[in-house]
mmCIF file of C-alpha atoms (C1' of nucleotides) in Angstrom:
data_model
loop_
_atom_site.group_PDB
_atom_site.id
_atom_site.type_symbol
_atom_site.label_atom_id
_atom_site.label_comp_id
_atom_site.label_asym_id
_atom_site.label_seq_id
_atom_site.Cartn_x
_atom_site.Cartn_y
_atom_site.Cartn_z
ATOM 1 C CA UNK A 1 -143.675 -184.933 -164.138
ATOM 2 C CA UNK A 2 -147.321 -186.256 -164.738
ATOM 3 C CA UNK A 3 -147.757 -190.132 -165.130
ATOM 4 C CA UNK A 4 -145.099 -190.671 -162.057
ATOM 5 C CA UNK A 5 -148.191 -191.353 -160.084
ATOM 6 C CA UNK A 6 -148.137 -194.580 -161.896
ATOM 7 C CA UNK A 7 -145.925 -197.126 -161.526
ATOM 8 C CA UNK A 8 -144.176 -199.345 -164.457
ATOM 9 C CA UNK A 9 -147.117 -202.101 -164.065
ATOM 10 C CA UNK A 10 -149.584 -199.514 -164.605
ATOM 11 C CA UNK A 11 -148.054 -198.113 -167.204
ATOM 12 C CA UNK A 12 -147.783 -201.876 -168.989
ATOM 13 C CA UNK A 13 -151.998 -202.266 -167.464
ATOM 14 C CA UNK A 14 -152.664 -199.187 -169.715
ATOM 15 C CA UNK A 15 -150.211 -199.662 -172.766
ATOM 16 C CA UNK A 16 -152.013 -203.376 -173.037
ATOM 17 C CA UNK A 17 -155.584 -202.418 -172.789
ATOM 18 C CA UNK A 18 -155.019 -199.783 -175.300
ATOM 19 C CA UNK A 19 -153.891 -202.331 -177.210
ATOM 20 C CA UNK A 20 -156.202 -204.512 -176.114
ATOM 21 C CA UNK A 21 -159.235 -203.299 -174.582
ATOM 22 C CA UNK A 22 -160.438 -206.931 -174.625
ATOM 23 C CA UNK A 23 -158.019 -208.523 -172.309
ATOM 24 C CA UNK A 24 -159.315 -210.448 -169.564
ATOM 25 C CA UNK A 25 -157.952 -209.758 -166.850
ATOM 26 C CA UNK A 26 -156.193 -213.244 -166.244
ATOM 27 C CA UNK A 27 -154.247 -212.489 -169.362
ATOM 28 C CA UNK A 28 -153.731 -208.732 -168.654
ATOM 29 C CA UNK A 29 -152.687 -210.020 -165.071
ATOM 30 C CA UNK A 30 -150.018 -212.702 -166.883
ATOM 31 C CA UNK A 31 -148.719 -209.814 -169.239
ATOM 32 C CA UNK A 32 -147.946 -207.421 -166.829
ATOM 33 C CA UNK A 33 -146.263 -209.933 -164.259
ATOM 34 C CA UNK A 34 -148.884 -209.796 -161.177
ATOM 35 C CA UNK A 35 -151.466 -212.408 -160.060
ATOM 36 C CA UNK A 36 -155.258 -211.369 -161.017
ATOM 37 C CA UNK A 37 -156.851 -209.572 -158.201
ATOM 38 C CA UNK A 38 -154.031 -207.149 -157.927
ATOM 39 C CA UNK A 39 -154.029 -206.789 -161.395
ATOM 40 C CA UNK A 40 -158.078 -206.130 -161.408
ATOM 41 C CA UNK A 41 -158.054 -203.885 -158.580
ATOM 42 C CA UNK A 42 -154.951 -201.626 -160.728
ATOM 43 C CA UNK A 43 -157.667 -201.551 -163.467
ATOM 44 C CA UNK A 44 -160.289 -200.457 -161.802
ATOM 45 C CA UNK A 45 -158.174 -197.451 -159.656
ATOM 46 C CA UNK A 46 -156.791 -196.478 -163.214
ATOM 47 C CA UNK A 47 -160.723 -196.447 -164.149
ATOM 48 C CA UNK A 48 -161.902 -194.071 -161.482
ATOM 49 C CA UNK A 49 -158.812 -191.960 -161.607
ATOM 50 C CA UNK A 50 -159.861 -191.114 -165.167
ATOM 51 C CA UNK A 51 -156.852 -192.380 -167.008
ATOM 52 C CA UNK A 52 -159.308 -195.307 -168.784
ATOM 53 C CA UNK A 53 -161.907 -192.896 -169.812
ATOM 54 C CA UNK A 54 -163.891 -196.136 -171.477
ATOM 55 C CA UNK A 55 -163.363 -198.806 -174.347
ATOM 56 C CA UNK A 56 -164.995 -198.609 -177.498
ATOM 57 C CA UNK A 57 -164.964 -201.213 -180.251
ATOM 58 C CA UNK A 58 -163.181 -200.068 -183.364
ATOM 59 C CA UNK A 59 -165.658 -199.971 -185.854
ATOM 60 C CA UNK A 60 -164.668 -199.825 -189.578
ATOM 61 C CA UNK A 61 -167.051 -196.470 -190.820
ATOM 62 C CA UNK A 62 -166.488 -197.712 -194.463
ATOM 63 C CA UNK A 63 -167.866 -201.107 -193.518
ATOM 64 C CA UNK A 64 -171.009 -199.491 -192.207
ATOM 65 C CA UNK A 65 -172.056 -197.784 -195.579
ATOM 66 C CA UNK A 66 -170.294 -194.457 -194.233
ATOM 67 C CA UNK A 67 -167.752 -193.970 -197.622
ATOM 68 C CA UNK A 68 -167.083 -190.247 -197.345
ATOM 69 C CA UNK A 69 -164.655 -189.207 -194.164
ATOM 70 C CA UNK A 70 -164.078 -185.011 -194.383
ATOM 71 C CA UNK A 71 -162.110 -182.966 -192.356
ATOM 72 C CA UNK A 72 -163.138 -179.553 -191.755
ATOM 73 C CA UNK A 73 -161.419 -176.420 -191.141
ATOM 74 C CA UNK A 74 -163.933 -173.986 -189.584
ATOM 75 C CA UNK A 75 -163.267 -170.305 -189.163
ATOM 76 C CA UNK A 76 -165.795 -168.135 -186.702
ATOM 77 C CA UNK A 77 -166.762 -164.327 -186.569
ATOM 78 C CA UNK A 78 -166.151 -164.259 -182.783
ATOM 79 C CA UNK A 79 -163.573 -165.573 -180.972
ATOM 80 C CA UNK A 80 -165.548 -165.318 -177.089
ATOM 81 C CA UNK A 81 -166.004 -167.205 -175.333
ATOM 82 C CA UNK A 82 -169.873 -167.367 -175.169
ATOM 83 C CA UNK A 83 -169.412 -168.166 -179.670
ATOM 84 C CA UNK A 84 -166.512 -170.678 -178.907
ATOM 85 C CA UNK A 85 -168.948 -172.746 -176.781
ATOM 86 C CA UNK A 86 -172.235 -172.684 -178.780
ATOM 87 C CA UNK A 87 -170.706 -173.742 -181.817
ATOM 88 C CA UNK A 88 -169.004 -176.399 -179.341
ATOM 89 C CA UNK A 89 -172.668 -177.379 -178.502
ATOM 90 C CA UNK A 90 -173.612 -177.360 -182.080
ATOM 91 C CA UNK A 91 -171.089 -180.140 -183.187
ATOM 92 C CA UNK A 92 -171.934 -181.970 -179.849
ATOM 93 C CA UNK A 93 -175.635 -182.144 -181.665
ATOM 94 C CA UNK A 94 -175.030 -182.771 -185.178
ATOM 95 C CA UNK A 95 -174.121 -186.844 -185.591
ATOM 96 C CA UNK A 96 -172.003 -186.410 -188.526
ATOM 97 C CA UNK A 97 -169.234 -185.129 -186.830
ATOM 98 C CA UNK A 98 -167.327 -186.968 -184.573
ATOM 99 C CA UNK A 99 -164.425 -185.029 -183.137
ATOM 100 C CA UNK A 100 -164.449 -180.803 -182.801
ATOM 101 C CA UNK A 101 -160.986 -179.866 -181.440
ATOM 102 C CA UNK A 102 -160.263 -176.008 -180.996
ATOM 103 C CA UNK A 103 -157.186 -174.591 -182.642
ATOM 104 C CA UNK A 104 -154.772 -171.845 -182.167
ATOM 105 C CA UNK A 105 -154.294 -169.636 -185.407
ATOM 106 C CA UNK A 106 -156.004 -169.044 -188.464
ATOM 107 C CA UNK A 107 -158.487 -172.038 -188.253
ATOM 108 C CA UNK A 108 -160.636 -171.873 -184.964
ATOM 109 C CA UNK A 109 -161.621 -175.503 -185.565
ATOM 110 C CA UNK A 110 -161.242 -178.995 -186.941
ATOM 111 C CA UNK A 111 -163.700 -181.268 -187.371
ATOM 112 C CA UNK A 112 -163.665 -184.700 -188.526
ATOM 113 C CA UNK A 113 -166.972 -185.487 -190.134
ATOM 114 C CA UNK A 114 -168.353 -188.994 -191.677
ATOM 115 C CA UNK A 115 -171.187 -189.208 -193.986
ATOM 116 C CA UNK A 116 -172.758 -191.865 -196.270
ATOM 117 C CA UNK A 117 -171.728 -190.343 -199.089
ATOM 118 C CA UNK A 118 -171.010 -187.193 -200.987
ATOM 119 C CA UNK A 119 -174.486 -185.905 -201.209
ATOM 120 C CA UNK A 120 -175.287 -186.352 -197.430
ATOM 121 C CA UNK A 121 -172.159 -184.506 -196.435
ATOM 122 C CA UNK A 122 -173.110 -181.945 -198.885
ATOM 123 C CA UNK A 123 -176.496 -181.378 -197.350
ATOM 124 C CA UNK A 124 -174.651 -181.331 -194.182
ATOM 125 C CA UNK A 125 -172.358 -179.026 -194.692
ATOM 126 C CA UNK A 126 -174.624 -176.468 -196.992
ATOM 127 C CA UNK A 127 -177.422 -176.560 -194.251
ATOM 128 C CA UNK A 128 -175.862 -177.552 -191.230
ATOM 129 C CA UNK A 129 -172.265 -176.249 -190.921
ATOM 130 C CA UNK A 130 -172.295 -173.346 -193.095
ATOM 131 C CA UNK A 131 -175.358 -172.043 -192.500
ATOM 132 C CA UNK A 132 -174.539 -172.015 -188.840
ATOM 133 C CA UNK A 133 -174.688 -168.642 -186.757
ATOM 134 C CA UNK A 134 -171.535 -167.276 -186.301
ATOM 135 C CA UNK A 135 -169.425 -169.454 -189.202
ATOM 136 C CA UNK A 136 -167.348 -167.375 -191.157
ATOM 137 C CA UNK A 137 -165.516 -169.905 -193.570
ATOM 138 C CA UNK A 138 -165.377 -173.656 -193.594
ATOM 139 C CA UNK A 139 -163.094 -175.539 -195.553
ATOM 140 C CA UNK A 140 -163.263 -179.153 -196.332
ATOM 141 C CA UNK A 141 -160.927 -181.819 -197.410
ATOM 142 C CA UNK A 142 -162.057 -185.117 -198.405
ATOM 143 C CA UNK A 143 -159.875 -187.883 -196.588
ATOM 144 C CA UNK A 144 -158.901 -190.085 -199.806
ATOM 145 C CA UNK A 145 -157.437 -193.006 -197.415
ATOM 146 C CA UNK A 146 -155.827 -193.358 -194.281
ATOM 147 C CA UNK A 147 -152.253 -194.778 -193.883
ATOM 148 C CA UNK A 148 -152.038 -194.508 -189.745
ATOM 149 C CA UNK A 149 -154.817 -194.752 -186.947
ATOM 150 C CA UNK A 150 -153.299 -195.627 -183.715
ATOM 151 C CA UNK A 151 -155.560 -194.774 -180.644
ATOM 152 C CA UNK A 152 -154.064 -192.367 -177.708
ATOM 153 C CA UNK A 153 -150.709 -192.753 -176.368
ATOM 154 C CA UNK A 154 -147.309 -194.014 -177.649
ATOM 155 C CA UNK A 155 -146.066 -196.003 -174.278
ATOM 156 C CA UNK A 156 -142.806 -196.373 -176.200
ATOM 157 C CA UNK A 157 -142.421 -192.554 -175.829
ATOM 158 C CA UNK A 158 -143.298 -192.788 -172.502
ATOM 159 C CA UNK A 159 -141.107 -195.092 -171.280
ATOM 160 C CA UNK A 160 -138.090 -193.820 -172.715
ATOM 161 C CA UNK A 161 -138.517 -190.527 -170.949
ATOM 162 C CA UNK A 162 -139.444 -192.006 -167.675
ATOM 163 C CA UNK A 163 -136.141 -194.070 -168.053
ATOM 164 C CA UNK A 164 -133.956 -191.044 -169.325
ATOM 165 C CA UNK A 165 -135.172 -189.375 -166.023
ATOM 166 C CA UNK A 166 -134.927 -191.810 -163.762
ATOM 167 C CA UNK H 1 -176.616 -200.523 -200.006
ATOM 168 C CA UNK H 2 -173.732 -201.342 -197.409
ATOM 169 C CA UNK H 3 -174.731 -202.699 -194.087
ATOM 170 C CA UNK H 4 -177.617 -204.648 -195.849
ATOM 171 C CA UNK H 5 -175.903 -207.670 -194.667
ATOM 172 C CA UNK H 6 -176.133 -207.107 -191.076
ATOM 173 C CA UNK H 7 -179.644 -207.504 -189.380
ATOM 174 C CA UNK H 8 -181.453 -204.698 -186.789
ATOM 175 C CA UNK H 9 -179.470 -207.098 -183.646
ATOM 176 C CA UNK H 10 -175.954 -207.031 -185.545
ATOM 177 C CA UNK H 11 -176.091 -203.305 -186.128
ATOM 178 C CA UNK H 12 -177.222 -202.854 -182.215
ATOM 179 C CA UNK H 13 -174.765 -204.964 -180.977
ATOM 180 C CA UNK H 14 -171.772 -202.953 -182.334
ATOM 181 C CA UNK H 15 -173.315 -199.491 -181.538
ATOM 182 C CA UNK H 16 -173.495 -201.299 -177.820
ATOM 183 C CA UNK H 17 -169.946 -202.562 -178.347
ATOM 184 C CA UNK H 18 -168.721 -199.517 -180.099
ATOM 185 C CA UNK H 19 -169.951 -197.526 -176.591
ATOM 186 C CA UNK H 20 -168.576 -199.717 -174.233
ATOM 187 C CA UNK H 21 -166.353 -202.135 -175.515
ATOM 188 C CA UNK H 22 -165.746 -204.254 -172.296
ATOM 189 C CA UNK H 23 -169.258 -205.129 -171.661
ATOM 190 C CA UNK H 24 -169.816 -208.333 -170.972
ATOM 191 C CA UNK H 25 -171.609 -210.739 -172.967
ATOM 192 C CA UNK H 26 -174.300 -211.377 -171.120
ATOM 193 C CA UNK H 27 -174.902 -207.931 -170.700
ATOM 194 C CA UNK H 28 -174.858 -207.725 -174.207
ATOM 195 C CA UNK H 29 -177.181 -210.066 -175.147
ATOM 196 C CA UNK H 30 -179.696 -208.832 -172.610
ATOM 197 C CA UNK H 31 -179.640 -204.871 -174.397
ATOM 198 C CA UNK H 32 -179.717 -206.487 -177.716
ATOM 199 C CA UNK H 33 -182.624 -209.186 -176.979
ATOM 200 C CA UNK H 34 -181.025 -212.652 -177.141
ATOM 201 C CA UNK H 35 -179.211 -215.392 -175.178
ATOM 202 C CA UNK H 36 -176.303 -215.013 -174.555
ATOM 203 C CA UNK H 37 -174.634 -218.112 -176.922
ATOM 204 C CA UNK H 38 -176.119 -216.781 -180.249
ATOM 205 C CA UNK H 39 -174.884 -213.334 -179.065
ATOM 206 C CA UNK H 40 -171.430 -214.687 -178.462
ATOM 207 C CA UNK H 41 -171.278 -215.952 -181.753
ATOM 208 C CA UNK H 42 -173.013 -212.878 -183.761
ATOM 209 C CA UNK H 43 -169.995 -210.801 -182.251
ATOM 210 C CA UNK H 44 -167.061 -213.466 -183.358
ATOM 211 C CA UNK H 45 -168.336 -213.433 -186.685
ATOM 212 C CA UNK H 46 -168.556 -209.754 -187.010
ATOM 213 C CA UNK H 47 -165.194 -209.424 -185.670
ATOM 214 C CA UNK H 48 -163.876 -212.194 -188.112
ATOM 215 C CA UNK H 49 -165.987 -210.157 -190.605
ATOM 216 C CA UNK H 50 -163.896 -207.086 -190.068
ATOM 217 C CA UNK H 51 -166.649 -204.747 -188.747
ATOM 218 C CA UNK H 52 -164.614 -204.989 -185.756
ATOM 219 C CA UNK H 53 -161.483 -203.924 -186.109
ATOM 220 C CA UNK H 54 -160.586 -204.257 -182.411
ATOM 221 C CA UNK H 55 -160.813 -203.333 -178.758
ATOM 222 C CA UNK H 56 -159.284 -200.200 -177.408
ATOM 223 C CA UNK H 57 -159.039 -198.720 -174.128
ATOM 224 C CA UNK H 58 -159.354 -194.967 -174.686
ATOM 225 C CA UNK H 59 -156.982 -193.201 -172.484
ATOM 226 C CA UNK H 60 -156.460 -189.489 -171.841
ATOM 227 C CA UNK H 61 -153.221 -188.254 -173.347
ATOM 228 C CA UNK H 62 -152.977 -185.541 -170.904
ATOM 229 C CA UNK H 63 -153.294 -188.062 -167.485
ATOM 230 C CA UNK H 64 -150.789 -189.532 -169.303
ATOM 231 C CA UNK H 65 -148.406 -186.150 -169.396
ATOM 232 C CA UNK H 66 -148.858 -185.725 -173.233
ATOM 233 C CA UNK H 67 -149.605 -181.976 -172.583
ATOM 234 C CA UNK H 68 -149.672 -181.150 -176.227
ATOM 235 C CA UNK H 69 -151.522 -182.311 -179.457
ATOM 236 C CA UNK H 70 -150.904 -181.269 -182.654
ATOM 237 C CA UNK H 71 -152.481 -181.250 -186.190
ATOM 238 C CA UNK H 72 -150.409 -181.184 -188.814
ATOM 239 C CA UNK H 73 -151.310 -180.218 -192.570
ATOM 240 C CA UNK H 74 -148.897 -181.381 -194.920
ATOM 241 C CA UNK H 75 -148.037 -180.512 -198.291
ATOM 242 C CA UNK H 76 -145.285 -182.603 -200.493
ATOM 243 C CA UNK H 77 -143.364 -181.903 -203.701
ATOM 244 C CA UNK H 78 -144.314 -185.435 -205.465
ATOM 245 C CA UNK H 79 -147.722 -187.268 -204.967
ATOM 246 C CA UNK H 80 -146.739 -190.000 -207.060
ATOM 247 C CA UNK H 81 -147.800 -193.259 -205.674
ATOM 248 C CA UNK H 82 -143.974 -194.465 -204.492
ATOM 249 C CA UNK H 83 -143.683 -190.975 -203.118
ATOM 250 C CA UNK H 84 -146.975 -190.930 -201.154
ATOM 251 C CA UNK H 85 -146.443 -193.946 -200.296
ATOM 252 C CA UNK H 86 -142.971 -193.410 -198.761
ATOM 253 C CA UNK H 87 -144.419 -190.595 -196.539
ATOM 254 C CA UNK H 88 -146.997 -192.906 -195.042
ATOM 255 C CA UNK H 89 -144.537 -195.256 -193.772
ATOM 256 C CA UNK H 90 -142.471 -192.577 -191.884
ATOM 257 C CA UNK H 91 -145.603 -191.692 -190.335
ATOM 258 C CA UNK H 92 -146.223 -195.154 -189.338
ATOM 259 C CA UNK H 93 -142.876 -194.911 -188.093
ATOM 260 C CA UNK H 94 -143.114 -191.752 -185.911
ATOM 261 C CA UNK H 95 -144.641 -192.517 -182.809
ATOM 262 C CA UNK H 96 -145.945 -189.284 -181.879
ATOM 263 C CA UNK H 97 -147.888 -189.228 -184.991
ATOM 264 C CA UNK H 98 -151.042 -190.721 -183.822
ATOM 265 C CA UNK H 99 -152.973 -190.369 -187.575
ATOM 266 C CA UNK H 100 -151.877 -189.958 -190.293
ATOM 267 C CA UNK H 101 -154.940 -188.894 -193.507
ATOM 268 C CA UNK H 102 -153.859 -188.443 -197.090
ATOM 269 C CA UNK H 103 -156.478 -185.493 -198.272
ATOM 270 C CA UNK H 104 -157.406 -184.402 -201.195
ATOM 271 C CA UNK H 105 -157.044 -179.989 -202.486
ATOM 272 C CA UNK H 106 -154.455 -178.254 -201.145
ATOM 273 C CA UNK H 107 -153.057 -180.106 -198.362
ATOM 274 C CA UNK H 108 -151.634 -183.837 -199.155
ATOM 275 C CA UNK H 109 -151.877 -185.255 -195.213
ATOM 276 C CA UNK H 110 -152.914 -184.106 -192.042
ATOM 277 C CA UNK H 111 -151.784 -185.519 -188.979
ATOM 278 C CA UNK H 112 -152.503 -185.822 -185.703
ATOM 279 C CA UNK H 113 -149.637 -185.349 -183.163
ATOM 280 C CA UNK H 114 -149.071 -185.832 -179.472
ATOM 281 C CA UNK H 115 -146.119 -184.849 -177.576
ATOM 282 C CA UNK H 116 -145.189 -184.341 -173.592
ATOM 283 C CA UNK H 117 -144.501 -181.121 -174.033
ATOM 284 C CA UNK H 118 -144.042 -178.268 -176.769
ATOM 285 C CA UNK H 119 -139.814 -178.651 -177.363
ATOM 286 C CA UNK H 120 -140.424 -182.276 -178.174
ATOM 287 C CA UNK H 121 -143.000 -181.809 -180.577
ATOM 288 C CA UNK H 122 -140.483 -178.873 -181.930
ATOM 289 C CA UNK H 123 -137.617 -180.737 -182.023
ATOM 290 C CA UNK H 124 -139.929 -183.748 -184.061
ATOM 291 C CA UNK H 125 -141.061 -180.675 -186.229
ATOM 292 C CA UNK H 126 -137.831 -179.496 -186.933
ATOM 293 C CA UNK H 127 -135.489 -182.498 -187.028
ATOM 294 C CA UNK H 128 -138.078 -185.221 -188.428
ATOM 295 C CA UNK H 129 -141.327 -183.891 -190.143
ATOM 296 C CA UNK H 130 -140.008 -180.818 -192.168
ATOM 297 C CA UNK H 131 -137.051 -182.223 -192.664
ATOM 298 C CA UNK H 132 -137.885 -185.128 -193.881
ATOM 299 C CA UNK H 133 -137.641 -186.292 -198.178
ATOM 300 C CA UNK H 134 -140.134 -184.978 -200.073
ATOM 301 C CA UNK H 135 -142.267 -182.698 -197.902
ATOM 302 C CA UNK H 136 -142.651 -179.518 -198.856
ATOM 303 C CA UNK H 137 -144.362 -177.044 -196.523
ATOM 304 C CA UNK H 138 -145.734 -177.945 -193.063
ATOM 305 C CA UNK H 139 -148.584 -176.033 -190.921
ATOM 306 C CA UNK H 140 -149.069 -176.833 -187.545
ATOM 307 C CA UNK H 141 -152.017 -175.616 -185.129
ATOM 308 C CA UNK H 142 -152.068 -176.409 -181.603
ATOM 309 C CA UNK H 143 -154.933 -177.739 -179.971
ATOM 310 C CA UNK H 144 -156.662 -176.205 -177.700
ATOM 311 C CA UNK H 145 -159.583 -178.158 -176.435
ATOM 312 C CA UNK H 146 -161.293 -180.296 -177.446
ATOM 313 C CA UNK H 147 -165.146 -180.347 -177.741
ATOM 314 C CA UNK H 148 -166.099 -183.772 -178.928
ATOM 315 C CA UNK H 149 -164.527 -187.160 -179.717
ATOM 316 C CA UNK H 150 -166.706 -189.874 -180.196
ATOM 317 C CA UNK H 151 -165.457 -193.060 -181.933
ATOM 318 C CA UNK H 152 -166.795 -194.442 -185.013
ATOM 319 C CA UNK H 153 -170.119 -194.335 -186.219
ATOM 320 C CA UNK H 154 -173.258 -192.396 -185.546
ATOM 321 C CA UNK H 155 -175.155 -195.678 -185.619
ATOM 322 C CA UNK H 156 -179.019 -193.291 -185.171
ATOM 323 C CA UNK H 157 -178.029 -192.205 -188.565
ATOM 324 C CA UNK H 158 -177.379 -195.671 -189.728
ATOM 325 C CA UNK H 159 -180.752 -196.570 -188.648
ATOM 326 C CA UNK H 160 -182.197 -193.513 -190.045
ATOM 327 C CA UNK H 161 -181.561 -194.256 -192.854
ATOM 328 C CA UNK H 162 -182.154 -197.715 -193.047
ATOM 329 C CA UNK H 163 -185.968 -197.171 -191.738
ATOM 330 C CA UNK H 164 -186.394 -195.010 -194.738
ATOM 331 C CA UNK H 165 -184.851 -196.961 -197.586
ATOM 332 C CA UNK H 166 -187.456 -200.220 -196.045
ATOM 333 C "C1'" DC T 1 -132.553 -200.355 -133.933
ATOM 334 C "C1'" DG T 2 -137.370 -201.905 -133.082
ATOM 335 C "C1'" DC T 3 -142.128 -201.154 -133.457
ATOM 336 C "C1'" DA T 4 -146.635 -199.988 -135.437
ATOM 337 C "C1'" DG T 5 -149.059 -198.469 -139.509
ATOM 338 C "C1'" DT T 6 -149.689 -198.830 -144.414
ATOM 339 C "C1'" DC T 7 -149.654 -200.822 -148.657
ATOM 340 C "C1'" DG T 8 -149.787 -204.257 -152.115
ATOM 341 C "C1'" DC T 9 -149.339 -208.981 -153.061
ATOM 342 C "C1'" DG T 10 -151.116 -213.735 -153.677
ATOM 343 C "C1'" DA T 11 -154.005 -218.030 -152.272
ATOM 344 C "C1'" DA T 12 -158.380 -219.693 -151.857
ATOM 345 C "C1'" DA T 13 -163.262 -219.562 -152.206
ATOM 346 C "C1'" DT T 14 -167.301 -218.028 -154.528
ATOM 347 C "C1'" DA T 15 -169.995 -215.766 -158.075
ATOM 348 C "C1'" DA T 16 -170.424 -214.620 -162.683
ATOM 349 C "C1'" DT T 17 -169.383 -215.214 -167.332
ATOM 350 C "C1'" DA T 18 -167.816 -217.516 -171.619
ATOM 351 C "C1'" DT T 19 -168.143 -221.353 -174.414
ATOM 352 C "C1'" DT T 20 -169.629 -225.736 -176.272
ATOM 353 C "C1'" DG T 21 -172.979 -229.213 -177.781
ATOM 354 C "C1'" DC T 22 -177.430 -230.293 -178.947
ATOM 355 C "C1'" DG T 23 -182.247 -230.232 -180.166
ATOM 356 C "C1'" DC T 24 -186.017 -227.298 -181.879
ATOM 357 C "C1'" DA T 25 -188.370 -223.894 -184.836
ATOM 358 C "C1'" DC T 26 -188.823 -221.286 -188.825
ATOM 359 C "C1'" DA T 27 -188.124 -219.932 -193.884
ATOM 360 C "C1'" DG T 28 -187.101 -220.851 -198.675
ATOM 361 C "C1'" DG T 29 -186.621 -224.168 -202.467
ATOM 362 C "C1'" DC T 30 -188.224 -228.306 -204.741
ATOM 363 C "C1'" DG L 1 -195.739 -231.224 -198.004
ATOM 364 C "C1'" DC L 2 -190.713 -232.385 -197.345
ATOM 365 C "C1'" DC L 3 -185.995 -231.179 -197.014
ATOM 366 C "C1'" DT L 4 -182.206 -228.235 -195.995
ATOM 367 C "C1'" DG L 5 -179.981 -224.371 -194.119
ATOM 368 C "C1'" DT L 6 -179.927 -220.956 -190.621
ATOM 369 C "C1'" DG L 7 -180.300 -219.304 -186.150
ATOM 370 C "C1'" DC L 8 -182.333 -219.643 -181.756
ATOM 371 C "C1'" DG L 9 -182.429 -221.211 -176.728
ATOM 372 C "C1'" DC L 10 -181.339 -224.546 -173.041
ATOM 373 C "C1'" DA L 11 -178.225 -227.015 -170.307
ATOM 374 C "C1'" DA L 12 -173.617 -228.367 -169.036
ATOM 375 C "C1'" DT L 13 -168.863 -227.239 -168.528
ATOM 376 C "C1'" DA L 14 -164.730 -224.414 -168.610
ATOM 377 C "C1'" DT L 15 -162.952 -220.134 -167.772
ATOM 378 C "C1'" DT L 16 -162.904 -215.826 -165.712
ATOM 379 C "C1'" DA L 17 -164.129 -212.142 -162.377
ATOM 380 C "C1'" DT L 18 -164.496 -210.802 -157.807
ATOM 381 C "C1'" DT L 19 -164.313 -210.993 -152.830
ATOM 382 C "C1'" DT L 20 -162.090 -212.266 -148.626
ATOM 383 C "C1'" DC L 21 -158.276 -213.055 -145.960
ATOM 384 C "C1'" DG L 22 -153.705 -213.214 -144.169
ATOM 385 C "C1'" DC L 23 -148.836 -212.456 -145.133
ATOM 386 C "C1'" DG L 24 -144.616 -209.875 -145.911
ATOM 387 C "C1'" DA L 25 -142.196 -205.547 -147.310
ATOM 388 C "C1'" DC L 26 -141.488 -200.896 -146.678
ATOM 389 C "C1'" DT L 27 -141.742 -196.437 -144.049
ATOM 390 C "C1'" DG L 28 -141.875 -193.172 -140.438
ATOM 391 C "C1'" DC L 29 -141.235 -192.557 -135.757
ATOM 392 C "C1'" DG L 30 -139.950 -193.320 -131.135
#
DNA sequence: CGCAGTCGCGAAATAATATTGCGCACAGGC
DNA sequence: GCCTGTGCGCAATATTATTTCGCGACTGCG
């Protein structure tokens, strides 16, 4: 099973800093039970093994002036592979959105799109996104608040499966 | 306009922050252009502020053995408040719902889903989500890849924008 | 068994960073 | 022009990060 490369400790190093991304290591170190160089040198393995891809401040979009958040369900002509990855590149360029994931089934993909406000998006979307080569449809839906935003993994999950197995 | 409040070194120290969360402080201060004590302090008092919401190590769900993500489009019966409401919290509850959006059109949520594999997030489907009061149809699309996932803000719009309004 | 190799820990020392206190400079109001 | 509030930088101190080193536990093999 993936994730048994890591042992409980790591597990805890990860579920903390995802909490936590803050930590300093003497804490992170007291949390998880070990003194601090151990701890450090756990931190930076799980770095260069890629499962910390970064940390990122959690930024509030609505404090920043950005009001409108959109989510938006893009349909494509063409399905190959060539399409699938220039309209990849295309939301890689345009600022306004922030995630592109690829779907199965009807919708080919979902973006999640900020803005300033209505009109912006509007411009956006009209010049940008549906004007795009190879966009058949888009459909948007205005987020009107959000009641859950928890970042990656639930170690609870994780735990109890590892346990169940073990 | 919102934002006004912060000055050209606020708004640069959370893009800095927002890309790499665990830099250090006197790092910090040396991309933004000031010591580091005044630095210190611009950053407690926009975290106090609630432009930072917090620090989060951003780990890969699939390292982690969470082979599958999921969004979710719900549609209820009820969107009365107590109703809506009532949803949101069994999201919170969930923990393989990550996010959970109330929309506006067609769809009343969309969430975001991880799971280890495809039966769990079945057996969630079945047993908790559809099943649960009040919701009335459920679509799910796997995701496939996924092209882009920046956090936050596009702060070069910010400042765009900014420039041009001054 | 017993022995060598490996791995990870922790203590101690050192380097770097965070944090506090204080004095100075600038801008706006009177 | 003076006074006050705001925010800076410098210097000192506390805390943390990082390296170095040696120890003990486990493992695989003779």
């Amino acid at each position: 099973m993936a994730g048994t490369k890591l042992d409980p400790i790591d597990r805890r190093i990860l579920a903390e800093l995802q909490a936590d991304g803050r930590m300093t290591n003497v804490e992170l170190a007291r949390r998880v039970g070990i003194s601090a160089p151990p701890c450090l040198r756990r931190v930076r393995t799980l770095e260069e093994a890629g499962y910390i891809r970064g940390y990122h401040a959690d930024i509030d979009p609505r404090e920043l002036g950005f009001e409108v958040q959109v989510f938006a369900m893009v349909r494509l002509h063409s399905q190959a592979e060539v399409d699938l990855s220039a309209f990849e590149q295309r939301c890689r360029d345009w600022p306004l959105v922030r995630e592109c994931h690829m779907l199965n089934g009807e919708i080919d993909f979902i973006l999640k799109c900020v803005a300033p406000d209505l009109s912006t998006f509007q411009s956006f979307l009209t010049e940008g996104l549906t004007s795009a080569a190879n966009v058949a449809s888009v459909k948007t839906s205005l987020v009107i608040r959000c009641a859950k935003d928890e970042p990656g993994v639930p170690f609870d999950v994780l735990e109890a499966r590892l346990s169940r197995t073990a």
